[in-house]
Coordinates of C-alpha atoms in Angstrom, one line a residue:
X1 CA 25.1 -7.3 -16.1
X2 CA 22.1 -6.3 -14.3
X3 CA 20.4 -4.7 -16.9
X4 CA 19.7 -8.0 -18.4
X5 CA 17.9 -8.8 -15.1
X6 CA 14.2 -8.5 -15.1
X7 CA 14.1 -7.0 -11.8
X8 CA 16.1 -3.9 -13.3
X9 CA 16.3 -3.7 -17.0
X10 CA 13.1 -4.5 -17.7
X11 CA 11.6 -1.5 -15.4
X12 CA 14.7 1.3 -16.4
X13 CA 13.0 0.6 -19.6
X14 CA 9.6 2.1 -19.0
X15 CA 11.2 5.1 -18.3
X16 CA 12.0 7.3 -21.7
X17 CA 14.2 9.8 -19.9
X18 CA 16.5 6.9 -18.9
X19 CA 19.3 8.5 -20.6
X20 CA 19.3 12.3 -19.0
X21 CA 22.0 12.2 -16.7
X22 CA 20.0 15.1 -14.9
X23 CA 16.8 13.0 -14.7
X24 CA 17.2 11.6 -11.2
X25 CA 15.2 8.7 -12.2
X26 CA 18.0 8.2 -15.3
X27 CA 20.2 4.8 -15.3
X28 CA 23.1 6.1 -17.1
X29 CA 25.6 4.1 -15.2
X30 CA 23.4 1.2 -15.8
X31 CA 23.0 1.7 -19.5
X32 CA 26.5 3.0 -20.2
X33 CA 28.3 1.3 -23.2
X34 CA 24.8 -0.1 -24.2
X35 CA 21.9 0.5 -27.0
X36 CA 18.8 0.0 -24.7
X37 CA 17.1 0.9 -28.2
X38 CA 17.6 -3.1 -29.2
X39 CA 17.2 -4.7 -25.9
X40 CA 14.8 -7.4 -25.3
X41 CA 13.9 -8.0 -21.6
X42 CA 11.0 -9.9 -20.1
X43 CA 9.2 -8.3 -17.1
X44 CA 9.7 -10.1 -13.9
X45 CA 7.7 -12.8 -12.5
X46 CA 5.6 -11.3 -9.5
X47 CA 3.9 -12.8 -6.7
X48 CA 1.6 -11.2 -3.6
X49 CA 3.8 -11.0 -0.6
X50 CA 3.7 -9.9 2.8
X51 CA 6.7 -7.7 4.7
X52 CA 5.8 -8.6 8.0
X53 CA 9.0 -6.8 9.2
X54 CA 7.1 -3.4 7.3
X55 CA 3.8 -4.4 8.7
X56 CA 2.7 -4.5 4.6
X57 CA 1.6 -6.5 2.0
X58 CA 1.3 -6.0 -1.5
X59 CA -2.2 -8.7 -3.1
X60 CA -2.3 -8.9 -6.8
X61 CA -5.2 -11.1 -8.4
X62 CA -3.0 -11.5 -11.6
X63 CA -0.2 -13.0 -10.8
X64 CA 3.7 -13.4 -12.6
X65 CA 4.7 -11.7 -16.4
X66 CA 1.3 -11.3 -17.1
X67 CA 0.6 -9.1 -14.0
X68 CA 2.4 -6.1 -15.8
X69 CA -0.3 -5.4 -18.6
X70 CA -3.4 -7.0 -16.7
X71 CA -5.9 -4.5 -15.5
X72 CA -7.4 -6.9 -12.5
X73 CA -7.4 -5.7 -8.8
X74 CA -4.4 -4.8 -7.0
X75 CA -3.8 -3.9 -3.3
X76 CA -1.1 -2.5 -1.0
X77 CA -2.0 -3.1 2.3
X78 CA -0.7 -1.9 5.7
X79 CA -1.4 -2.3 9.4
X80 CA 1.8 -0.5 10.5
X81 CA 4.3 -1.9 13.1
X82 CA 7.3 -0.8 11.3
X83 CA 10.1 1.3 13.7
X84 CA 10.7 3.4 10.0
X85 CA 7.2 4.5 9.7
X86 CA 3.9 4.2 11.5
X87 CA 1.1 6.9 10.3
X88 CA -2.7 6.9 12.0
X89 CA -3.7 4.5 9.0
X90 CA -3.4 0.9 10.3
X91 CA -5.1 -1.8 8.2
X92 CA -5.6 1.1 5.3
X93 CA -5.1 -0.2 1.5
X94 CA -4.8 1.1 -2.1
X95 CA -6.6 -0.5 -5.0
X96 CA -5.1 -0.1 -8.6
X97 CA -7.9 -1.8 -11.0
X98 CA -9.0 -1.0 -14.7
X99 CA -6.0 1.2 -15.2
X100 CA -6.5 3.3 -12.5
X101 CA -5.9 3.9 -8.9
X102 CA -9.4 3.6 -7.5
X103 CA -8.7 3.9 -3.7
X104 CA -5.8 6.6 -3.2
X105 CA -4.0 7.2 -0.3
X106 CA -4.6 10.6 -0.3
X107 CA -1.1 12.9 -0.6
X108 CA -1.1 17.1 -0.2
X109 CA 2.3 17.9 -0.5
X110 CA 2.0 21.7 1.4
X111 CA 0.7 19.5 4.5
X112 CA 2.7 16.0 4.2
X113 CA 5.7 17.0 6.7
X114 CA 3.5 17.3 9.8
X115 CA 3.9 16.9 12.2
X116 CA 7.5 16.1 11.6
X117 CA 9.0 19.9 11.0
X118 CA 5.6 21.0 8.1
X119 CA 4.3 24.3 8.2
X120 CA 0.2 23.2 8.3
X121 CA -0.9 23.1 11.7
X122 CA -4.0 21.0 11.0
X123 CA -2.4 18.6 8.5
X124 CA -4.6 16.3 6.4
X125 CA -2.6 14.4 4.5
X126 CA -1.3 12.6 8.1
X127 CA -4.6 12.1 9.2
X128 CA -7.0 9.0 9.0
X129 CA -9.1 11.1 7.1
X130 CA -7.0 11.0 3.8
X131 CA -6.9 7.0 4.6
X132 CA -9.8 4.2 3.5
X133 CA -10.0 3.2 7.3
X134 CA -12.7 3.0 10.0
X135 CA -12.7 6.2 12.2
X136 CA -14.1 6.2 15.6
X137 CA -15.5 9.2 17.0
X138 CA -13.4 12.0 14.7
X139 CA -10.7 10.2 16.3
X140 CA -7.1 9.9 14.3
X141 CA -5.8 6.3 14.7
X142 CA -3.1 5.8 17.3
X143 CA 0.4 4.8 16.1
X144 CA 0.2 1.2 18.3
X145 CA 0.0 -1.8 15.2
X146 CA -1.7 -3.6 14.5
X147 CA -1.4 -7.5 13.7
X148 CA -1.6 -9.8 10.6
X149 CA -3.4 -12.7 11.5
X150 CA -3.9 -14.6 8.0
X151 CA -2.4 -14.4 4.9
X152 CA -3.3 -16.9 2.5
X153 CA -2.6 -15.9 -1.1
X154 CA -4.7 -18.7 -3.0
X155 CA -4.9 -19.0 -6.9
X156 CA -8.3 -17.8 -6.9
X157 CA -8.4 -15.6 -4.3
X158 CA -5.8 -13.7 -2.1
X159 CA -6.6 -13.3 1.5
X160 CA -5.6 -10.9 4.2
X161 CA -6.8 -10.8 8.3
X162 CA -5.6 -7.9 10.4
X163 CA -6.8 -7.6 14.0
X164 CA -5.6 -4.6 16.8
X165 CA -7.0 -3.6 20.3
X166 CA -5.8 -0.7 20.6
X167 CA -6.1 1.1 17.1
X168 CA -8.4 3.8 18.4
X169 CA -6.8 4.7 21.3
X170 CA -8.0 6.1 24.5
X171 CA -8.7 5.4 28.2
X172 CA -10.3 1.5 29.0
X173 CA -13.9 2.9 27.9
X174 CA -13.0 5.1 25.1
X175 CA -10.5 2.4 23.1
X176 CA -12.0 -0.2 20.7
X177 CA -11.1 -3.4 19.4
X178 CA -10.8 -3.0 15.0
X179 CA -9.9 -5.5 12.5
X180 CA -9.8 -5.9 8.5
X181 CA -10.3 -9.0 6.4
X182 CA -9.8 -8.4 2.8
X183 CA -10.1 -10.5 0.1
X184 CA -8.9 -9.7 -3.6
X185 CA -10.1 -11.9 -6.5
X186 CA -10.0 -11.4 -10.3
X187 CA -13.4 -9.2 -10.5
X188 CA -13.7 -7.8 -7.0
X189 CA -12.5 -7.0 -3.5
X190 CA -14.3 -8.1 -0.5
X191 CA -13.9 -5.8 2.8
X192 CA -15.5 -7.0 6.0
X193 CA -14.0 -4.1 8.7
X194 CA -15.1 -5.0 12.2
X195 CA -15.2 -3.2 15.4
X196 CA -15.4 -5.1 19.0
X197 CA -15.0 -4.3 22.8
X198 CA -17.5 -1.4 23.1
X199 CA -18.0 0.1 26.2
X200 CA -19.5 3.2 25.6
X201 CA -22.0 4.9 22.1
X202 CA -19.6 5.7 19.3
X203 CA -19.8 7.5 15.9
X204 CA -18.3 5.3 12.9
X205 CA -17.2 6.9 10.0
X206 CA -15.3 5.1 7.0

């Protein structure tokens, strides 16, 4: 049965309202007939990745069972490229460390819709503002992705290149070149963000 998978039974049993058949996040038809209450399952054995098809990538430093009550860096990383979703945040990341999410990717619900049907005209939440990216000029990113060049995910340190030459788009003076090397390790995270292929002054923000 599935709930004996660690994949599945060992997550439904985080959750403590796993038994409310009106908690949409309840597993009733995957506990039915059973006493979760005496279950022993380990977590699951987890490993960085990359969905190139998602234009993601998920970098933990701790790595397997242990990765589930470690408190070392952690990173979810996009550079977009995915026809299901591509948001002004190319080459963007989240970092979960000490317990905590110390980089967030930064979510106002009255605003999140737009431009797709929301009410706020000037929305926040789909800007590169609300993203830990490199803005050029006030500029929002463009939706063009960007492209994974590396991704090497080493015992001692996980590493991520991402390149794109259109990112900020624009006419042939205006547009830059951008890329993103990250580098996640057990104590740290290095970020070396680069810009190329200027033609004209610019104002950086990040």
């Amino acid at each position: 049965a599935r709930y004996e998978d660690p994949g599945f039974g060992w997550l439904a049993l985080r959750n403590d309202r796993r038994d409310d058949p009106d908690n949409k996040l309840g597993y009733c038809a995957l506990w039915y007939g059973r006493d979760a209450s005496e279950m022993q399952v380990s977590p699951p054995d987890i490993k960085s990745h990359t969905f190139k098809t998602f234009g993601t990538a998920m970098l933990r430093s701790t790595e397997g069972p242990d990765f589930w009550a470690s408190e070392t860096p952690t990173i979810a990383v996009t550079w977009g490229g995915a026809k299901y979703r591509s948001h002004p945040d190319q080459f963007s990341f989240v970092l979960h460390a000490m317990g905590k999410v110390i980089e967030p990717d930064l979510v106002c619900p009255w605003d999140y819709g737009v431009p797709q049907g929301g009410r706020n005209i000037t929305p926040f939440t789909a800007s590169s503002w609300a993203h830990n990216v490199l803005i050029v000029d006030g500029r929002n990113h463009g939706t063009a992705p960007g492209k994974l060049v590396v991704d090497d995910y080493g015992e001692h340190i996980k590493l991520i290149g991402l390149a794109g030459d259109r990112i900020h788009p624009g006419t042939g003076l205006e547009s830059v070149e951008m890329g993103r090397w990250l580098g996640l390790t057990g104590e740290y995270l290095l970020d070396i963000t680069y810009i190329a292929g200027m033609h004209l002054p610019h104002r950086f923000d990040l």
